[in-house]
Short mmCIF file of C-alpha atoms and ligand atoms in Angstrom, two decimals:
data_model
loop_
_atom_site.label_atom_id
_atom_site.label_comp_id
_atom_site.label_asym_id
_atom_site.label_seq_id
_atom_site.Cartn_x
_atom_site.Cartn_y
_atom_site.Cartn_z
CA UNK A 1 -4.45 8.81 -29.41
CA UNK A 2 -7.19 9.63 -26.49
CA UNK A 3 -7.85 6.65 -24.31
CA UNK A 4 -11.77 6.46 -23.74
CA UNK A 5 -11.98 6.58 -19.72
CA UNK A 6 -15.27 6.14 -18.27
CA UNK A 7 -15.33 7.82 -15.46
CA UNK A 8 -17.80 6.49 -12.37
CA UNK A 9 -18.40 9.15 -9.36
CA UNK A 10 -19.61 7.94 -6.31
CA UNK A 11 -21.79 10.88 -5.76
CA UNK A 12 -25.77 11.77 -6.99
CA UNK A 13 -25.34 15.22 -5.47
CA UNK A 14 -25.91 18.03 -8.08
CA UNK A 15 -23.14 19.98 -6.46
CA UNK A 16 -20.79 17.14 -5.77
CA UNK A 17 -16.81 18.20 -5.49
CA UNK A 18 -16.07 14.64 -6.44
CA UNK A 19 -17.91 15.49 -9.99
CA UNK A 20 -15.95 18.63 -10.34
CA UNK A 21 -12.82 17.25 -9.66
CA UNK A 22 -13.26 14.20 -12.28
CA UNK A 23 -14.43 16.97 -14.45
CA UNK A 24 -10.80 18.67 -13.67
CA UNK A 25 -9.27 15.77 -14.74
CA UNK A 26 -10.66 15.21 -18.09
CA UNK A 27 -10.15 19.24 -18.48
CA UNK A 28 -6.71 19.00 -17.81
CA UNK A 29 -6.16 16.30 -20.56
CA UNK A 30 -8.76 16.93 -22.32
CA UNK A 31 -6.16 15.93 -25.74
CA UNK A 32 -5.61 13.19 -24.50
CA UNK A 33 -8.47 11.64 -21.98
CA UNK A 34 -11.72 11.40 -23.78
CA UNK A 35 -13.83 10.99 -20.54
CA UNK A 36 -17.35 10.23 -20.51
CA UNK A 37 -19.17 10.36 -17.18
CA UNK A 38 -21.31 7.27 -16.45
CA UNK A 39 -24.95 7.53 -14.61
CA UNK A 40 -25.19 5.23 -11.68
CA UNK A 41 -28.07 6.39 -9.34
CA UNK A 42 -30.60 5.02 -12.16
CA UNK A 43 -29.15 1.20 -11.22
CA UNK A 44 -31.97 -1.29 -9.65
CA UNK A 45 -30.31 -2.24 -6.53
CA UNK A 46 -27.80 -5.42 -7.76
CA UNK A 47 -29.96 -8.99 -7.50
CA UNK A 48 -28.21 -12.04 -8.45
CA UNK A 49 -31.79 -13.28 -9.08
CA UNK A 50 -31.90 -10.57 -12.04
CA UNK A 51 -28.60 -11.92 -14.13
CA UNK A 52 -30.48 -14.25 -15.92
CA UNK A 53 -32.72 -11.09 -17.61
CA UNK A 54 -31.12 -8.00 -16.49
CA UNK A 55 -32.91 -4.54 -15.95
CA UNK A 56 -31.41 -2.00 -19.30
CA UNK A 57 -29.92 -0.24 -16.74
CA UNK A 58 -27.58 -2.62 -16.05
CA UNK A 59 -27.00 -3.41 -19.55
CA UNK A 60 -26.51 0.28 -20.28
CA UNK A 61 -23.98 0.09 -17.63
CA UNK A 62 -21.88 -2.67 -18.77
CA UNK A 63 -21.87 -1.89 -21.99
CA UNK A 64 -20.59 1.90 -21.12
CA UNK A 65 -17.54 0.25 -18.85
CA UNK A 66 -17.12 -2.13 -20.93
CA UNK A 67 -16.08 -0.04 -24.03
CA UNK A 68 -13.85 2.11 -22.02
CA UNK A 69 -9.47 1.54 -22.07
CA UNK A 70 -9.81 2.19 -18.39
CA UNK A 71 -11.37 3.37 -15.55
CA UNK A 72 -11.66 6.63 -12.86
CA UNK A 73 -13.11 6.46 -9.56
CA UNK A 74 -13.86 9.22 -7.68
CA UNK A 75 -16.10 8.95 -4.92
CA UNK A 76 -16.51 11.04 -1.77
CA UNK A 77 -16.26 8.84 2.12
CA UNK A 78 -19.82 7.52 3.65
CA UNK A 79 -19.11 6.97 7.14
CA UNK A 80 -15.43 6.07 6.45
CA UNK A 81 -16.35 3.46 3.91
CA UNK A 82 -17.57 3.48 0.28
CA UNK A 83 -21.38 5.28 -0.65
CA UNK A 84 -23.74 2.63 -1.54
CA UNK A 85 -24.46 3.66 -4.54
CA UNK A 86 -21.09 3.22 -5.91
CA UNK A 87 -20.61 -0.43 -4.50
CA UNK A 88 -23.84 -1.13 -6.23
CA UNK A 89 -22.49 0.11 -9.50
CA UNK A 90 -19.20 -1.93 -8.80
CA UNK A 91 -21.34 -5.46 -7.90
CA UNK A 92 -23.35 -5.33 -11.11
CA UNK A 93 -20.69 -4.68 -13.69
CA UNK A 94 -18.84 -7.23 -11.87
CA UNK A 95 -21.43 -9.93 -12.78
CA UNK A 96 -22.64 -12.27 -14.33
CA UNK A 97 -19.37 -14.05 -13.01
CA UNK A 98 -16.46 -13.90 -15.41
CA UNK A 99 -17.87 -11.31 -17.24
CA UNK A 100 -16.70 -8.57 -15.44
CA UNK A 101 -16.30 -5.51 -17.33
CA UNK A 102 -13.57 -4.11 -15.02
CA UNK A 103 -11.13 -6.90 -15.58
CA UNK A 104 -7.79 -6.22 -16.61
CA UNK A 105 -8.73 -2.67 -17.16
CA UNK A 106 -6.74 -0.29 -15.71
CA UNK A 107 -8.09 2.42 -13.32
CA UNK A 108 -7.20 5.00 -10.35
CA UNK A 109 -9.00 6.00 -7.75
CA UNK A 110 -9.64 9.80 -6.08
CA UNK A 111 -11.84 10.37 -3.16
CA UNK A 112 -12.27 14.29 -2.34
CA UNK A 113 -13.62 15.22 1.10
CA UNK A 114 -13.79 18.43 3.28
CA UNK A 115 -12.21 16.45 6.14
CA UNK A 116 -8.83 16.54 6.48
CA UNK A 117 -8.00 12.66 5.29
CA UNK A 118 -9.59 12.99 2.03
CA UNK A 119 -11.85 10.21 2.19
CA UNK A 120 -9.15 7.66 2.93
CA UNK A 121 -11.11 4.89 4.02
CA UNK A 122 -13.42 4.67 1.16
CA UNK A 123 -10.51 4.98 -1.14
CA UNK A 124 -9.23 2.16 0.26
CA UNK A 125 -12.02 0.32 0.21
CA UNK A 126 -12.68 0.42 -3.60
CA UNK A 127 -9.10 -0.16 -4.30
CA UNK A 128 -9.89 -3.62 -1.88
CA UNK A 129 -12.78 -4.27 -4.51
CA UNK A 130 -11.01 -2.76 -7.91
CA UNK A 131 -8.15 -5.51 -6.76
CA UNK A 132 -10.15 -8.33 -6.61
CA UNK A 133 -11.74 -7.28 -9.60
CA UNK A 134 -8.48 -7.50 -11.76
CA UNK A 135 -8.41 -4.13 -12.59
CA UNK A 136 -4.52 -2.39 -12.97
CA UNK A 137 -4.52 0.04 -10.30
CA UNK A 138 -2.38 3.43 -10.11
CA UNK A 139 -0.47 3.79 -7.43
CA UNK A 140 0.86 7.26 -7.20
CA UNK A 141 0.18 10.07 -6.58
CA UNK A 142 -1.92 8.57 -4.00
CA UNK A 143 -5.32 10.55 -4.08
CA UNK A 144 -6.94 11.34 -0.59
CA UNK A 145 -7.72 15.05 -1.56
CA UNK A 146 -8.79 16.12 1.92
CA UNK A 147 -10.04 19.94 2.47
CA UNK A 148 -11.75 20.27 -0.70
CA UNK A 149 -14.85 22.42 -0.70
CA UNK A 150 -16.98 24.52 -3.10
CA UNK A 151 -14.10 27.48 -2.42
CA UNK A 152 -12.12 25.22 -4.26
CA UNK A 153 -13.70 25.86 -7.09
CA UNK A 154 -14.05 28.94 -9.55
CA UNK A 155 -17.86 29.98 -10.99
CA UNK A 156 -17.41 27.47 -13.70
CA UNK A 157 -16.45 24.42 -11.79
CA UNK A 158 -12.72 24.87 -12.22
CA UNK A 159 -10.26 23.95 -9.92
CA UNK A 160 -8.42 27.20 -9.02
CA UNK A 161 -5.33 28.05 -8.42
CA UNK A 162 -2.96 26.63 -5.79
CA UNK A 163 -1.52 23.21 -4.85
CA UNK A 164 -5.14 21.33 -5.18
CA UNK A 165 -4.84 21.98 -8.34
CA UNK A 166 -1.39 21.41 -8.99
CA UNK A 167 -2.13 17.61 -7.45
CA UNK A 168 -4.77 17.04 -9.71
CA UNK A 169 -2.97 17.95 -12.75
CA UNK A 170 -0.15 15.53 -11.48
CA UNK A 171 -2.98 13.12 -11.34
CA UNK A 172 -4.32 13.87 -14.78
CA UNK A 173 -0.68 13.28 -15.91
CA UNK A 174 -0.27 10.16 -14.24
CA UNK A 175 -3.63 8.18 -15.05
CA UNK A 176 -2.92 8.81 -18.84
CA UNK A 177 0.24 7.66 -18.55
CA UNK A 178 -0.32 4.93 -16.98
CA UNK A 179 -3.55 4.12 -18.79
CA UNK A 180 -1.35 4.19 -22.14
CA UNK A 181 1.67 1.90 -20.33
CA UNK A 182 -0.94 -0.80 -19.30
CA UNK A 183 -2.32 -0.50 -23.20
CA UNK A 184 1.04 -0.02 -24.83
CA UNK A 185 2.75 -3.00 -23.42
CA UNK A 186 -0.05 -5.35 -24.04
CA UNK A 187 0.34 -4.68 -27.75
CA UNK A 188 4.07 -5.35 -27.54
CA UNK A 189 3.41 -8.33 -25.64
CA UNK A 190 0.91 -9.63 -28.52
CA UNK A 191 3.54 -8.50 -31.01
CA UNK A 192 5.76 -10.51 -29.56
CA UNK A 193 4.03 -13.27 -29.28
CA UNK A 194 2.73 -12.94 -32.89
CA UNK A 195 6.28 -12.86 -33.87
CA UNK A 196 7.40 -15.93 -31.98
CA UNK A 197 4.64 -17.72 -33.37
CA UNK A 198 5.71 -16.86 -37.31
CA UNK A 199 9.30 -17.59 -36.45
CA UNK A 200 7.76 -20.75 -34.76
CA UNK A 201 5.72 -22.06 -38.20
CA UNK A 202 9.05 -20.77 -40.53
CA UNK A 203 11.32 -23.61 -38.76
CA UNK A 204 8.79 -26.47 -39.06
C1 LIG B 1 -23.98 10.01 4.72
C2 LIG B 1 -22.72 10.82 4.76
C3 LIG B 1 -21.60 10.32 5.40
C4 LIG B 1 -20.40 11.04 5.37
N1 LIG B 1 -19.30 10.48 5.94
C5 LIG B 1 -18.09 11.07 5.74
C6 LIG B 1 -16.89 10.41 6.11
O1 LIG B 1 -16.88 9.31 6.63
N2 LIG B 1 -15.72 11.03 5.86
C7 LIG B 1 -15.65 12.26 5.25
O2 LIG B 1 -14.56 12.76 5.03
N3 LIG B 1 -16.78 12.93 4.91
C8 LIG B 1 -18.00 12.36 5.12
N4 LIG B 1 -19.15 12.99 4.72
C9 LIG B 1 -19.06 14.35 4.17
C10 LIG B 1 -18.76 14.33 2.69
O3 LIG B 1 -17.36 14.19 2.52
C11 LIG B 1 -19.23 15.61 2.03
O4 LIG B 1 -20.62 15.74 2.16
C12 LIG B 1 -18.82 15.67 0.56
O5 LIG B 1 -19.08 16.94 0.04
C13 LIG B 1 -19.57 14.62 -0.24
O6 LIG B 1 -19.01 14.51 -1.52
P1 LIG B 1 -19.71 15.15 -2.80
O7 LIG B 1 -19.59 16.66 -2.65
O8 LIG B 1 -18.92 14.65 -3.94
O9 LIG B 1 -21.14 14.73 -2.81
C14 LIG B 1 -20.36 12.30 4.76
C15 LIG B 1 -21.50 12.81 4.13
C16 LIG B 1 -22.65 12.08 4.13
C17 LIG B 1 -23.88 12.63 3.41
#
């Protein structure tokens, strides 16, 4: 079964190498990832003054997250730290509080940069957020793609050949695995509990 995966990149440029390599991703399991990429640079700025009749973009947002099995990142670095635009996206479908729509679903996060640490910091700092947030995280392969540029890409926005590529499809790999562990044990653990409870009502 494809896991729906709603996929947020921290970039509003056209050309952005963070698009194409989320695109990569889905492409690479496309069986089994249905991806949808979800619009943030049409989000009013986040207002905690606005929760009580929030803007459709927001809704629209939420909604979107909220009906995906999990969640990818990828975001290029903004001065070592996370683009605005993306923590925006991250406060509102965080709130109102204890409705988030990220919690307990599980996500990984890529940053892809030109420079040589792959956007590192910012990584870090939306796995300091996606924490908080509840959200399962993956943990490896680790995702810092540094030295990524438009040469790392073929006409049609495909990754070319070479060990880029070969990271990515690890990646691919990974995040649906681990999107299907988080999902798979969760119905075992409801099983189970299901079960206990019927053995639980046969004894009284
Ligand atoms: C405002 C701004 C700040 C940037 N700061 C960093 C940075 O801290 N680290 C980094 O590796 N690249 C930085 N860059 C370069 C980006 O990595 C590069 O423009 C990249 O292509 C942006 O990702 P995108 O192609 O997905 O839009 C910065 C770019 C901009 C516009």
């Amino acid at each position: 079964m494809a896991h729906k995966i709603a996929i947020i990149v921290g970039s509003l440029r056209e050309g952005s190498i963070n698009r194409k390599v989320a695109r990569s991703i889905c492409g690479l399991r496309g069986d089994n990832l249905d991806c949808s990429m979800i619009e943030i640079g049409d989000l009013p700025l986040y207002n905690q003054d606005l929760d009580a009749n929030p803007p459709p973009q927001w809704t629209r947002f939420r909604e979107q997250v909220g009906a995906a099995d999990g969640v990818l990142f990828c975001s290029p670095e903004y001065n070592r730290g996370i683009p605005g635009v993306l923590k925006n996206a991250i406060d509102i479908g965080s709130r109102p509080y204890g409705q988030s729509v990220f919690d307990k679903k599980p996500g990984a996060i890529v940053t892809a940069s030109p420079g040589a640490i792959g956007g590192f910091g910012a990584n870090h700092q939306i796995r300091q957020a996606a924490v908080f947030l509840n959200m399962p995280l993956m943990q490896q392969p680790e995702a810092y793609l540094g030295h990524v540029t438009d040469d790392s890409f073929d006409d049609s926005g495909c990754l070319k050949e070479g060990p880029l590529k070969e990271l990515v499809t690890k990646l691919a790999h990974a995040f649906h695995d681990w999107v299907e562990m988080i999902h798979r044990s969760r119905q075992l653990l409801a099983e189970d509990s299901a079960h206990a409870a019927a053995r639980e009502k046969a004894h009284v």
